[in-house]
PDB file of C-alpha atoms in Angstrom:
ATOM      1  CA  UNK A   1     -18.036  24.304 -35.747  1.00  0.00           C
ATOM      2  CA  UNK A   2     -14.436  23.267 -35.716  1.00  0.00           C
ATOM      3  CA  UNK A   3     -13.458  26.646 -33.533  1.00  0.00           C
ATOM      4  CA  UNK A   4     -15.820  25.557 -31.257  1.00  0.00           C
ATOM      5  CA  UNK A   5     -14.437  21.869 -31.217  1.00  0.00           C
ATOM      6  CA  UNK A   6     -10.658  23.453 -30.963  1.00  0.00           C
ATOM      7  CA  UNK A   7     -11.755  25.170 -28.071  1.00  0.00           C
ATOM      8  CA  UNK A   8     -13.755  22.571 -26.021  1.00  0.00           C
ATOM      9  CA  UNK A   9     -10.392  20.450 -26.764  1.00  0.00           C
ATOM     10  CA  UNK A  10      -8.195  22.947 -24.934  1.00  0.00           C
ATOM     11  CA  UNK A  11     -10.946  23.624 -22.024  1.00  0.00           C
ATOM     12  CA  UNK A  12     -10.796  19.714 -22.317  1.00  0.00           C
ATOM     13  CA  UNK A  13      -6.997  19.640 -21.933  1.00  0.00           C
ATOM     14  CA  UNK A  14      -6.724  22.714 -19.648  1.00  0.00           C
ATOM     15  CA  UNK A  15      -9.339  20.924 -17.190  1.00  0.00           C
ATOM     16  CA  UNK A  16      -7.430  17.766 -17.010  1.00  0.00           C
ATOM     17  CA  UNK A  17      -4.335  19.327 -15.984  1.00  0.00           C
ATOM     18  CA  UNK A  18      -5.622  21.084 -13.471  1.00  0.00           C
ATOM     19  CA  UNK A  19      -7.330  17.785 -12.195  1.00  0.00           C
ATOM     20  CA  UNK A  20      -4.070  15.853 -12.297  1.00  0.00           C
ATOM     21  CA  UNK A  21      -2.235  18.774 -10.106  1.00  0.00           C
ATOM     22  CA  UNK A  22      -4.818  18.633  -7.817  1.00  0.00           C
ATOM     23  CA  UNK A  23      -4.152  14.708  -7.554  1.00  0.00           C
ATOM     24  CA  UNK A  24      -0.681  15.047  -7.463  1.00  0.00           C
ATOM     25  CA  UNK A  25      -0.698  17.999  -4.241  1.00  0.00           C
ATOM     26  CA  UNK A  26      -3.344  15.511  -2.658  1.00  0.00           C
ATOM     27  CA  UNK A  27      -1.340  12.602  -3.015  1.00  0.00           C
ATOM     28  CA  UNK A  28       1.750  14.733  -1.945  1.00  0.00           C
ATOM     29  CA  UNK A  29      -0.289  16.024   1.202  1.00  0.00           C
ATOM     30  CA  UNK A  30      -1.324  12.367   2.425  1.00  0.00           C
ATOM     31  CA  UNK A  31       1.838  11.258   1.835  1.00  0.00           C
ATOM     32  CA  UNK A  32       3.137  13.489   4.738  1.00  0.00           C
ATOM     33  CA  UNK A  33      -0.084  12.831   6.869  1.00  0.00           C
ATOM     34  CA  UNK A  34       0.803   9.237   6.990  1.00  0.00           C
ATOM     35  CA  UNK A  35       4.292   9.537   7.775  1.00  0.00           C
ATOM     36  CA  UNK A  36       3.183  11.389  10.801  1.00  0.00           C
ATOM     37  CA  UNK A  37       0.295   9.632  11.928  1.00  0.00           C
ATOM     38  CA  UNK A  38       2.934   6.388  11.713  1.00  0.00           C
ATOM     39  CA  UNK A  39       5.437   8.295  13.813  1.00  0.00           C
ATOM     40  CA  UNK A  40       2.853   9.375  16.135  1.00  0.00           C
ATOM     41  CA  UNK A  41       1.645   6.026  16.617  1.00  0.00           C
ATOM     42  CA  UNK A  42       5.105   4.524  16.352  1.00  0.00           C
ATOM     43  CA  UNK A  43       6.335   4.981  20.098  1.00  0.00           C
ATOM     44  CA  UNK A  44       8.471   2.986  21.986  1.00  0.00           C
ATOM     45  CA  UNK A  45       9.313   3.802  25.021  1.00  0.00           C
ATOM     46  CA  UNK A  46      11.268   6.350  26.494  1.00  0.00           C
ATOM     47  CA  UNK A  47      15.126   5.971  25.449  1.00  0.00           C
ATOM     48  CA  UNK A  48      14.803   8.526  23.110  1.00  0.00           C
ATOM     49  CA  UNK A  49      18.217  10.088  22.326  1.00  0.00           C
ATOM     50  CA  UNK A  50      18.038  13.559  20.612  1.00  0.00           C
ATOM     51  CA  UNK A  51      20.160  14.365  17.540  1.00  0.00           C
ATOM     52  CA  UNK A  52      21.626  17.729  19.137  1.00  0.00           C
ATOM     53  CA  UNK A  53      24.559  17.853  16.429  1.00  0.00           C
ATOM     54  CA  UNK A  54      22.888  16.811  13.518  1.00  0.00           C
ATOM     55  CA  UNK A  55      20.578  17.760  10.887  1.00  0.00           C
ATOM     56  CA  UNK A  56      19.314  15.455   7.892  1.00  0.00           C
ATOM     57  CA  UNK A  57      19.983  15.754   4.277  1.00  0.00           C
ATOM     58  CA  UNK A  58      19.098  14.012   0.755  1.00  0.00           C
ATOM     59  CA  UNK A  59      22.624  12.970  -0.364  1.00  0.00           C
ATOM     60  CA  UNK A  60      21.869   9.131  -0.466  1.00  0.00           C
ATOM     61  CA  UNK A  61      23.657   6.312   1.066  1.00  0.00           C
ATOM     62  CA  UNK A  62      24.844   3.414  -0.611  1.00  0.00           C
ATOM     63  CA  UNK A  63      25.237   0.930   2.269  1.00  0.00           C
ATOM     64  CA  UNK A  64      23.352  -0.740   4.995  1.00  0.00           C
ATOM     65  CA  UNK A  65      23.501   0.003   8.720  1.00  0.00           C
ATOM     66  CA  UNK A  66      26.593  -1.075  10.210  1.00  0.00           C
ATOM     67  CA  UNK A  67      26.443  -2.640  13.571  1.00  0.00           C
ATOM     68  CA  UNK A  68      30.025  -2.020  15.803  1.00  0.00           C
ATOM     69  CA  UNK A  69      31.557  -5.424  17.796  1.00  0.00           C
ATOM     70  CA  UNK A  70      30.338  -3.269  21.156  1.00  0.00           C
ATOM     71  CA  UNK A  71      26.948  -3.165  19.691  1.00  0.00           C
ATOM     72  CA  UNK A  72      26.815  -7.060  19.053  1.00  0.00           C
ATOM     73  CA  UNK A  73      28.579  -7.705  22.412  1.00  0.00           C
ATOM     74  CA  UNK A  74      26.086  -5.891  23.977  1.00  0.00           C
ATOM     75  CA  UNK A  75      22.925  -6.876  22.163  1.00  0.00           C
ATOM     76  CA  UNK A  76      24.173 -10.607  22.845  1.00  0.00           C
ATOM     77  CA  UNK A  77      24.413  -9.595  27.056  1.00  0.00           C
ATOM     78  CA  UNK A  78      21.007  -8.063  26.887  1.00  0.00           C
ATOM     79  CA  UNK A  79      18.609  -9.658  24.167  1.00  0.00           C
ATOM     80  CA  UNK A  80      16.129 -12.512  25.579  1.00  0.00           C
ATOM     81  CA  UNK A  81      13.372 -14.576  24.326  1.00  0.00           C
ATOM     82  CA  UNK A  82      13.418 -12.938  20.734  1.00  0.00           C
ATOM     83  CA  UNK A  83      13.974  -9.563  21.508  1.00  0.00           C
ATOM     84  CA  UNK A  84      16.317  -7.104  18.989  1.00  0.00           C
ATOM     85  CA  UNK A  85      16.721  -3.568  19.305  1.00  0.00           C
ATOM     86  CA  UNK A  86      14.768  -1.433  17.375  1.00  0.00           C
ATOM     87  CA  UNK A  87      16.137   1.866  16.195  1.00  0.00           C
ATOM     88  CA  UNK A  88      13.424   4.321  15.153  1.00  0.00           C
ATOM     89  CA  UNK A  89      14.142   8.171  14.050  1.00  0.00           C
ATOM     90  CA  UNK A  90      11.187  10.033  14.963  1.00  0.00           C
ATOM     91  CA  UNK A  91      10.515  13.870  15.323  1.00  0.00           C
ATOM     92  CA  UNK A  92      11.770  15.991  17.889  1.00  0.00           C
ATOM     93  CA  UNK A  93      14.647  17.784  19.207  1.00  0.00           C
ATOM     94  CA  UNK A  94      16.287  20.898  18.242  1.00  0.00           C
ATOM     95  CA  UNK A  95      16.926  19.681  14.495  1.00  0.00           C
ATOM     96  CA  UNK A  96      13.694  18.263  14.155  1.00  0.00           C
ATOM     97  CA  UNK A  97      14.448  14.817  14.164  1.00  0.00           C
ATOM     98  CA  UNK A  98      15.489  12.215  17.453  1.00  0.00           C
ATOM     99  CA  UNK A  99      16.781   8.910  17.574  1.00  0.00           C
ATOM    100  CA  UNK A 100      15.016   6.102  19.777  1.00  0.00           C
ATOM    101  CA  UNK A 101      16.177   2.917  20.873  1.00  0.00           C
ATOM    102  CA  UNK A 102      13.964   0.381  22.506  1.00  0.00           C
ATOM    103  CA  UNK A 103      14.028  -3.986  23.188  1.00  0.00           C
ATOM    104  CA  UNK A 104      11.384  -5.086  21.095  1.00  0.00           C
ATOM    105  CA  UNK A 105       9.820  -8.895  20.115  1.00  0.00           C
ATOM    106  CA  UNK A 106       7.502  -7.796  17.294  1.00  0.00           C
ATOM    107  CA  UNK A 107       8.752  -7.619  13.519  1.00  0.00           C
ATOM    108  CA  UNK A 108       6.729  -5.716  10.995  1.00  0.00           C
ATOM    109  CA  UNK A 109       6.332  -6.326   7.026  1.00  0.00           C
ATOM    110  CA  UNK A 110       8.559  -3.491   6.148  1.00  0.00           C
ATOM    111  CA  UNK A 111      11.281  -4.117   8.998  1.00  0.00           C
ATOM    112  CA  UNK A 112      14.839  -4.724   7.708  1.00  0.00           C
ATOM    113  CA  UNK A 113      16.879  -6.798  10.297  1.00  0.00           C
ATOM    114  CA  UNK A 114      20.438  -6.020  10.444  1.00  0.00           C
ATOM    115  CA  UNK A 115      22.715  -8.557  12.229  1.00  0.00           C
ATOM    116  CA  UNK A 116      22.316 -12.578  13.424  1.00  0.00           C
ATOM    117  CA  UNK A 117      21.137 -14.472  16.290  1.00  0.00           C
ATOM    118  CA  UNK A 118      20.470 -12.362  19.604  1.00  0.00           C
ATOM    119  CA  UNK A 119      22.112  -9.309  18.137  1.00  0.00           C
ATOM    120  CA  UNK A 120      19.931  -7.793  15.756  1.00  0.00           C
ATOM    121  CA  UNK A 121      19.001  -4.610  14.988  1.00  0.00           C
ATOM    122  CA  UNK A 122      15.461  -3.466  13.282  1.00  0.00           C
ATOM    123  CA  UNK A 123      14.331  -0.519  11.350  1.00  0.00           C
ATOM    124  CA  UNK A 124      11.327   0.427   9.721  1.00  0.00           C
ATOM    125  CA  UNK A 125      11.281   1.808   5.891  1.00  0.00           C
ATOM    126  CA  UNK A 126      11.064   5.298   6.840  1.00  0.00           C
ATOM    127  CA  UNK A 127      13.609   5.476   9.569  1.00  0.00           C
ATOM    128  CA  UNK A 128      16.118   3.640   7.475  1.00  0.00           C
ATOM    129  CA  UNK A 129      16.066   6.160   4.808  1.00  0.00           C
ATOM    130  CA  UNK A 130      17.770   8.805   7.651  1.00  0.00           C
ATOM    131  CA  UNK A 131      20.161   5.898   8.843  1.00  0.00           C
ATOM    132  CA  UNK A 132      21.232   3.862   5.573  1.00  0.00           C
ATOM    133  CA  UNK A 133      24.859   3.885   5.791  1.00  0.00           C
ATOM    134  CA  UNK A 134      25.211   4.962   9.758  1.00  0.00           C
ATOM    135  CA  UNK A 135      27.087   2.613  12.341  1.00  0.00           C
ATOM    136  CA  UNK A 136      24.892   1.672  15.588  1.00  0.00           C
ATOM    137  CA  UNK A 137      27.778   1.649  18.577  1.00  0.00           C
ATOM    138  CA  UNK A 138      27.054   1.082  21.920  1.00  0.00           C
ATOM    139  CA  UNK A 139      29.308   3.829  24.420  1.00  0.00           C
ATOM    140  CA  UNK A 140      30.095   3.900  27.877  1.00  0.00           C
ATOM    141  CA  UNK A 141      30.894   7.034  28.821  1.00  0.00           C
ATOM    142  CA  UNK A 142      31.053   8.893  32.909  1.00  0.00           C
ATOM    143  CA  UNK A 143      27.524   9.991  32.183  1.00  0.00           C
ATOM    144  CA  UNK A 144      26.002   8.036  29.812  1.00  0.00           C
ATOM    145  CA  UNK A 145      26.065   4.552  28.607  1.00  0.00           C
ATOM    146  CA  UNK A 146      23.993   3.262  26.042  1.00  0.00           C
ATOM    147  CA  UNK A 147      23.190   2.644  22.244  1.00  0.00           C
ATOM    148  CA  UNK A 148      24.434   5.542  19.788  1.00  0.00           C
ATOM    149  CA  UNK A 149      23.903   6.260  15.895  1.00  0.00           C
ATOM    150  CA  UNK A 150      27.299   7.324  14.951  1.00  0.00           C
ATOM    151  CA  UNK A 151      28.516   8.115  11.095  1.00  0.00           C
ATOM    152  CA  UNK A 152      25.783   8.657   9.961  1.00  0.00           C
ATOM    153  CA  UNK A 153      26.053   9.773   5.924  1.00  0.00           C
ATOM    154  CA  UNK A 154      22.426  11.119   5.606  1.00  0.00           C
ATOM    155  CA  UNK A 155      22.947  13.717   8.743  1.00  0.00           C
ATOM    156  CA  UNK A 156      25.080  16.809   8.740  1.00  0.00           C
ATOM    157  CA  UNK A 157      26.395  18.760  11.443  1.00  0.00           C
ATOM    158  CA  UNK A 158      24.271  21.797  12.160  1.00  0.00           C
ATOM    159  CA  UNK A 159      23.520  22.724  15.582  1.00  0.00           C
ATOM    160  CA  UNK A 160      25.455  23.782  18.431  1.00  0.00           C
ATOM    161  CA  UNK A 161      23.727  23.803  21.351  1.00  0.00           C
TER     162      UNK A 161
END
C-alpha cells in the first residue's frame, strides 16, 4: 500500500507540473495576443514614421522621455483645446517596429504625460517600454519637417536600407 501511495504522489506531482506549464505557455500566449489586438486597435492616424535605422533591444533605460526646447516650442505653436501629442510605437516597417505621432485630446489610465501646459507628450505602457530614455525633437529638414524619436537607448542600429 505505501508503493502505491508513493506512486499516486509522483503521478500527483508529475500532473501538476504539467498543469502549471500549460498555465504558464497560456498565460505567455495571451499575453502577446493582447499586445496585438491593443496595437491593432490602437491607431491614430496616419503620421506614422518608420524606424528604418533601428531595431529594439532589452538593455533597460533608466530615465524618462526627454522632450527637446524645439519639441516644446512647437507643441506650444500647435496644441489647442487640450490636445498633446501622442507618441505610439506600433508594428511595422523593415525592423518590425514604427513610430507614430498624432494630436490627441483623450488620456487613458495607463498614459504617462511627459511635459507641462500645451506641450505635452503621451505614451501608453507598452510603447514607453521601447522609448524610456529617448529624446522627442521636432526637425525641419528640405524634405521633411516634423516630430522625431531621437536617442533612443532601447533601439540599436541595424538596418540599412
Amino acid at each position: 500500500k505505501r508503493q502505491n501511495f508513493v506512486l499516486n504522489l509522483i503521478s500527483v506531482r508529475l500532473y501538476l507540473q504539467i498543469v502549471e506549464n500549460f498555465i504558464l505557455n497560456m498565460i505567455t500566449i495571451l499575453n502577446t495576443l493582447l499586445r496585438k489586438e491593443i496595437r491593432s486597435n490602437f491607431k491614430l492616424g496616419h503620421n506614422a514614421i518608420p524606424l528604418l535605422e533601428s531595431r529594439f533591444c532589452s538593455s533597460p533605460a533608466k530615465q524618462d522621455v526627454i522632450l527637446t526646447e524645439n519639441c516644446i516650442k512647437r507643441l506650444n505653436e500647435i496644441c489647442e483645446n487640450g490636445q498633446f501629442l501622442r507618441v505610439v510605437v506600433e508594428g511595422g516597417g523593415c525592423s518590425g517596429f514604427q513610430y507614430k505621432f498624432d494630436l490627441d485630446t483623450r488620456i487613458a489610465d495607463d498614459d504617462k504625460i511627459f511635459g507641462t501646459g500645451k506641450s505635452r507628450v503621451v505614451i501608453d505602457k507598452i510603447s514607453l517600454d521601447f522609448l524610456k530614455g529617448a529624446t522627442v525633437d521636432y526637425h525641419t529638414e528640405l524634405i521633411r519637417t516634423g516630430f522625431k524619436i531621437v536617442s533612443n537607448p532601447k533601439a540599436e542600429q541595424g538596418c540599412s536600407c
